[in-house]
Amino acid sequence: MFHKKISSGLIALALSAGFASTALAVPITFNGSLGTRSASVTFDALGTDLLVRLTNTSLFDATVPTDALTAVFFRVTTPLTLTRVSAVLAPGSTVFYDDQPAGGIVGGEWAYNTGLTLAQGVGWSGISSSGLGLFGPPNLFPGPDLDDPISPDGVQYGITGVGDNPATGNAGLIGQGIINNSVDFVLKGLPANFALTSIREVFFQYGTELNEPQVPGDECVGLCEEENETPEPSSLALLALGLLGLGAATGARRAK
């Protein structure tokens, strides 16, 4: 009787863990590259928060404004209404040509807007350090203004890659603060059961105009509908199934 109780309890645990694993968000990353420019963006979900890490992955020196990653645009199958929470330097990132921001907070230089119409179509969302004719002061993340004007503007606080040499570059690039590496953003307001796989299209914007280089995010890494329809069992589910097998084996030995 004791073993039956253990087995039934472990079965319940395994089943519940298995169902839970299908609901857990698995981060997805879109990568893009074109010539010397390359970037990645990772989307993750924590409760109602959408976590976004935007990284300039270029190994080349940035010498002109169009070498700076200034925005990422993405389109979601189900439109989202999100609130801007924070924008901070990701671990290992720094600011060139300006003071290091207190607490790594760069929200006063980055904006989020949604419902955008671009050459690629309608219904886009974007995160940007440049105005691009789409972002203004009402769209800024919380944080102090680090470089005038009080608006997403120009190339300031755009992102360069790990290969950037701060001793080089023209005045259009080095005349204001520039972030080296990546930025972490938090947006709040995800609906219940939001699937990260509903983020279907991404492209990266460089420079300060929409007619300047754009790089499609043409590779999705993580849980993608085309690549993996069924999530792998969570570690909790695997642990429960292992204990279930152990309990059954012990019961069989004692019965003998």
Short mmCIF file of C-alpha atoms in Angstrom, two decimals:
data_model
loop_
_atom_site.label_atom_id
_atom_site.label_comp_id
_atom_site.label_asym_id
_atom_site.label_seq_id
_atom_site.Cartn_x
_atom_site.Cartn_y
_atom_site.Cartn_z
CA MET A 1 0.00 0.00 0.00
CA PHE A 2 2.85 2.35 0.91
CA HIS A 3 4.53 1.83 -2.44
CA LYS A 4 1.27 2.34 -4.27
CA LYS A 5 0.85 5.68 -2.49
CA ILE A 6 4.39 6.71 -3.40
CA SER A 7 3.93 5.66 -7.00
CA SER A 8 0.61 7.46 -7.41
CA GLY A 9 2.06 10.59 -5.80
CA LEU A 10 5.10 10.54 -8.06
CA ILE A 11 2.92 9.98 -11.11
CA ALA A 12 0.93 13.06 -10.16
CA LEU A 13 4.16 15.00 -9.62
CA ALA A 14 5.57 13.85 -12.95
CA LEU A 15 2.40 14.72 -14.82
CA SER A 16 2.06 18.12 -13.19
CA ALA A 17 5.73 18.87 -13.84
CA GLY A 18 5.36 17.78 -17.43
CA PHE A 19 2.37 20.07 -17.96
CA ALA A 20 4.21 22.89 -16.20
CA SER A 21 7.18 22.50 -18.52
CA THR A 22 4.99 23.18 -21.55
CA ALA A 23 3.95 26.50 -19.99
CA LEU A 24 7.47 27.62 -19.06
CA ALA A 25 8.90 30.30 -21.33
CA VAL A 26 12.00 29.26 -23.24
CA PRO A 27 14.06 32.29 -24.34
CA ILE A 28 14.35 32.83 -28.08
CA THR A 29 17.18 34.63 -29.82
CA PHE A 30 17.20 36.18 -33.27
CA ASN A 31 20.59 36.76 -34.90
CA GLY A 32 21.41 38.79 -37.97
CA SER A 33 24.53 39.75 -39.89
CA LEU A 34 25.39 41.74 -43.00
CA GLY A 35 29.01 42.44 -43.87
CA THR A 36 30.78 43.80 -40.78
CA ARG A 37 27.49 44.34 -38.94
CA SER A 38 25.99 41.67 -36.72
CA ALA A 39 23.55 41.71 -33.83
CA SER A 40 21.34 39.55 -31.66
CA VAL A 41 18.22 40.05 -29.60
CA THR A 42 16.97 37.64 -26.95
CA PHE A 43 13.38 37.64 -25.70
CA ASP A 44 12.41 36.02 -22.41
CA ALA A 45 9.31 36.13 -20.22
CA LEU A 46 9.06 36.33 -16.44
CA GLY A 47 5.49 36.53 -15.22
CA THR A 48 3.99 39.49 -17.04
CA ASP A 49 7.42 40.94 -17.89
CA LEU A 50 9.03 40.74 -21.32
CA LEU A 51 12.81 40.75 -20.97
CA VAL A 52 14.83 41.87 -23.98
CA ARG A 53 18.60 41.82 -24.39
CA LEU A 54 19.91 43.69 -27.43
CA THR A 55 23.55 43.06 -28.36
CA ASN A 56 25.90 44.32 -31.05
CA THR A 57 27.88 41.15 -31.78
CA SER A 58 30.23 42.65 -34.38
CA LEU A 59 33.91 41.84 -34.03
CA PHE A 60 34.85 44.81 -36.22
CA ASP A 61 35.81 48.36 -35.26
CA ALA A 62 33.00 50.91 -35.39
CA THR A 63 34.18 54.06 -37.17
CA VAL A 64 31.02 55.77 -38.49
CA PRO A 65 27.46 56.25 -37.13
CA THR A 66 26.06 53.51 -39.36
CA ASP A 67 28.25 51.01 -37.50
CA ALA A 68 26.23 51.67 -34.33
CA LEU A 69 23.19 49.49 -33.60
CA THR A 70 20.43 51.93 -32.68
CA ALA A 71 17.19 49.94 -32.75
CA VAL A 72 15.49 46.58 -32.99
CA PHE A 73 12.06 46.12 -34.51
CA PHE A 74 9.86 43.08 -33.97
CA ARG A 75 6.39 41.96 -34.96
CA VAL A 76 4.13 39.80 -32.79
CA THR A 77 1.23 37.72 -34.09
CA THR A 78 -0.92 39.00 -31.20
CA PRO A 79 -0.52 42.77 -30.66
CA LEU A 80 0.88 43.74 -27.27
CA THR A 81 0.37 46.79 -25.08
CA LEU A 82 3.39 46.98 -22.81
CA THR A 83 4.67 49.45 -20.22
CA ARG A 84 8.31 50.55 -20.16
CA VAL A 85 9.98 49.45 -16.91
CA SER A 86 13.77 49.71 -17.27
CA ALA A 87 16.76 49.88 -19.60
CA VAL A 88 20.17 49.09 -18.09
CA LEU A 89 23.61 48.10 -19.31
CA ALA A 90 23.93 44.33 -19.57
CA PRO A 91 26.74 42.68 -17.58
CA GLY A 92 30.14 43.35 -19.14
CA SER A 93 28.91 46.44 -21.01
CA THR A 94 30.22 49.96 -20.65
CA VAL A 95 29.85 53.49 -22.06
CA PHE A 96 32.47 55.09 -24.29
CA TYR A 97 33.03 58.89 -24.49
CA ASP A 98 30.82 59.73 -21.49
CA ASP A 99 30.53 59.10 -17.76
CA GLN A 100 29.37 55.69 -16.66
CA PRO A 101 25.64 55.96 -15.80
CA ALA A 102 24.68 55.38 -12.16
CA GLY A 103 23.42 51.86 -11.74
CA GLY A 104 23.95 51.28 -15.46
CA ILE A 105 20.61 52.99 -16.14
CA VAL A 106 20.33 54.20 -19.73
CA GLY A 107 16.53 54.47 -19.94
CA GLY A 108 16.66 58.21 -20.56
CA GLU A 109 18.30 57.46 -23.91
CA TRP A 110 16.17 54.53 -25.11
CA ALA A 111 12.51 54.38 -26.13
CA TYR A 112 9.84 51.78 -26.87
CA ASN A 113 6.88 52.25 -29.18
CA THR A 114 4.35 49.93 -30.79
CA GLY A 115 1.74 49.92 -33.54
CA LEU A 116 4.36 51.21 -35.98
CA THR A 117 3.99 51.26 -39.75
CA LEU A 118 7.25 50.65 -41.59
CA ALA A 119 8.27 49.82 -45.13
CA GLN A 120 8.08 46.18 -44.01
CA GLY A 121 4.38 46.54 -43.16
CA VAL A 122 2.14 47.43 -40.23
CA GLY A 123 1.97 46.31 -36.61
CA TRP A 124 5.63 46.61 -35.65
CA SER A 125 7.07 47.31 -32.20
CA GLY A 126 10.48 48.83 -31.67
CA ILE A 127 13.11 49.68 -29.09
CA SER A 128 15.40 52.50 -30.16
CA SER A 129 18.03 55.00 -29.02
CA SER A 130 17.38 57.15 -32.10
CA GLY A 131 14.22 59.05 -33.03
CA LEU A 132 13.95 57.62 -36.58
CA GLY A 133 10.75 59.66 -36.96
CA LEU A 134 9.01 57.08 -34.73
CA PHE A 135 10.18 57.68 -31.16
CA GLY A 136 9.91 60.74 -28.94
CA PRO A 137 10.13 61.79 -25.27
CA PRO A 138 6.80 60.10 -24.31
CA ASN A 139 8.27 56.77 -25.43
CA LEU A 140 11.40 56.86 -23.23
CA PHE A 141 12.18 54.28 -20.57
CA PRO A 142 12.57 55.59 -17.00
CA GLY A 143 15.93 57.17 -16.29
CA PRO A 144 17.86 60.45 -16.38
CA ASP A 145 18.76 62.23 -19.61
CA LEU A 146 22.43 61.35 -20.14
CA ASP A 147 23.01 63.37 -23.29
CA ASP A 148 20.89 66.27 -24.60
CA PRO A 149 18.32 66.59 -26.06
CA ILE A 150 15.70 64.99 -23.83
CA SER A 151 14.60 62.65 -26.58
CA PRO A 152 15.89 59.59 -28.39
CA ASP A 153 18.10 61.34 -30.90
CA GLY A 154 20.96 60.76 -33.30
CA VAL A 155 23.39 57.93 -32.73
CA GLN A 156 23.97 58.73 -29.05
CA TYR A 157 23.82 55.71 -26.78
CA GLY A 158 23.61 53.36 -29.72
CA ILE A 159 25.53 50.11 -29.33
CA THR A 160 28.88 49.06 -30.78
CA GLY A 161 30.39 45.59 -30.74
CA VAL A 162 33.21 44.00 -28.80
CA GLY A 163 35.60 44.74 -31.65
CA ASP A 164 35.13 48.50 -31.35
CA ASN A 165 38.26 50.53 -30.64
CA PRO A 166 37.25 53.70 -28.72
CA ALA A 167 40.39 55.45 -29.99
CA THR A 168 39.08 55.45 -33.56
CA GLY A 169 35.99 56.78 -35.28
CA ASN A 170 34.76 60.01 -36.84
CA ALA A 171 33.19 62.89 -34.94
CA GLY A 172 29.69 61.72 -35.76
CA LEU A 173 30.29 58.57 -33.74
CA ILE A 174 32.60 59.59 -30.91
CA GLY A 175 31.03 62.99 -30.19
CA GLN A 176 28.52 61.49 -27.70
CA GLY A 177 28.10 58.57 -25.36
CA ILE A 178 28.14 55.15 -27.04
CA ILE A 179 27.33 51.83 -25.38
CA ASN A 180 29.74 48.99 -25.98
CA ASN A 181 28.18 45.51 -26.05
CA SER A 182 24.52 45.25 -24.96
CA VAL A 183 21.50 46.60 -23.09
CA ASP A 184 18.81 44.81 -21.05
CA PHE A 185 15.22 46.06 -21.29
CA VAL A 186 12.14 45.17 -19.25
CA LEU A 187 8.61 45.73 -20.53
CA LYS A 188 5.55 44.89 -18.42
CA GLY A 189 2.09 43.73 -19.40
CA LEU A 190 2.33 40.35 -21.10
CA PRO A 191 -1.03 38.60 -21.26
CA ALA A 192 -1.56 35.26 -19.54
CA ASN A 193 -0.13 32.29 -21.44
CA PHE A 194 1.83 34.55 -23.80
CA ALA A 195 3.98 32.45 -26.12
CA LEU A 196 7.38 33.86 -27.04
CA THR A 197 7.06 32.00 -30.32
CA SER A 198 4.46 34.58 -31.34
CA ILE A 199 7.40 36.94 -31.95
CA ARG A 200 7.78 36.10 -35.62
CA GLU A 201 9.83 38.82 -37.34
CA VAL A 202 12.82 40.90 -36.28
CA PHE A 203 15.22 43.31 -37.92
CA PHE A 204 18.07 45.43 -36.58
CA GLN A 205 18.48 49.13 -37.42
CA TYR A 206 21.82 50.92 -37.70
CA GLY A 207 22.49 54.65 -37.85
CA THR A 208 19.92 57.42 -37.51
CA GLU A 209 17.63 57.01 -40.54
CA LEU A 210 15.33 54.19 -41.64
CA ASN A 211 17.03 54.21 -45.05
CA GLU A 212 20.36 53.33 -43.40
CA PRO A 213 21.50 49.72 -42.90
CA GLN A 214 18.88 47.24 -41.72
CA VAL A 215 19.78 43.64 -40.92
CA PRO A 216 17.08 40.95 -40.79
CA GLY A 217 17.02 38.69 -37.74
CA ASP A 218 16.91 35.58 -39.86
CA GLU A 219 17.86 32.93 -37.33
CA CYS A 220 15.82 31.87 -34.32
CA VAL A 221 17.53 29.91 -31.56
CA GLY A 222 15.56 28.31 -28.73
CA LEU A 223 11.95 27.20 -28.81
CA CYS A 224 10.62 27.97 -32.30
CA GLU A 225 7.39 26.58 -33.70
CA GLU A 226 9.03 25.32 -36.87
CA GLU A 227 11.99 23.75 -35.08
CA ASN A 228 10.49 22.20 -31.98
CA GLU A 229 6.76 21.79 -31.55
CA THR A 230 7.04 19.89 -28.25
CA PRO A 231 9.07 21.38 -25.38
CA GLU A 232 11.54 19.11 -23.66
CA PRO A 233 10.49 17.93 -20.18
CA SER A 234 11.62 20.20 -17.38
CA SER A 235 14.30 19.03 -14.97
CA LEU A 236 11.58 18.66 -12.34
CA ALA A 237 9.65 16.29 -14.59
CA LEU A 238 12.76 14.24 -15.28
CA LEU A 239 13.54 14.05 -11.57
CA ALA A 240 10.00 12.90 -10.80
CA LEU A 241 10.10 10.23 -13.48
CA GLY A 242 13.44 9.00 -12.15
CA LEU A 243 12.06 8.73 -8.64
CA LEU A 244 9.01 6.94 -9.99
CA GLY A 245 11.20 4.31 -11.62
CA LEU A 246 13.23 3.92 -8.44
CA GLY A 247 10.10 3.49 -6.34
CA ALA A 248 8.68 0.87 -8.70
CA ALA A 249 11.92 -1.08 -8.73
CA THR A 250 12.12 -1.04 -4.92
CA GLY A 251 8.51 -2.26 -4.67
CA ALA A 252 9.17 -5.12 -7.04
CA ARG A 253 12.21 -6.26 -5.07
CA ARG A 254 10.31 -6.22 -1.77
CA ALA A 255 7.37 -8.12 -3.32
CA LYS A 256 9.75 -10.88 -4.31
#
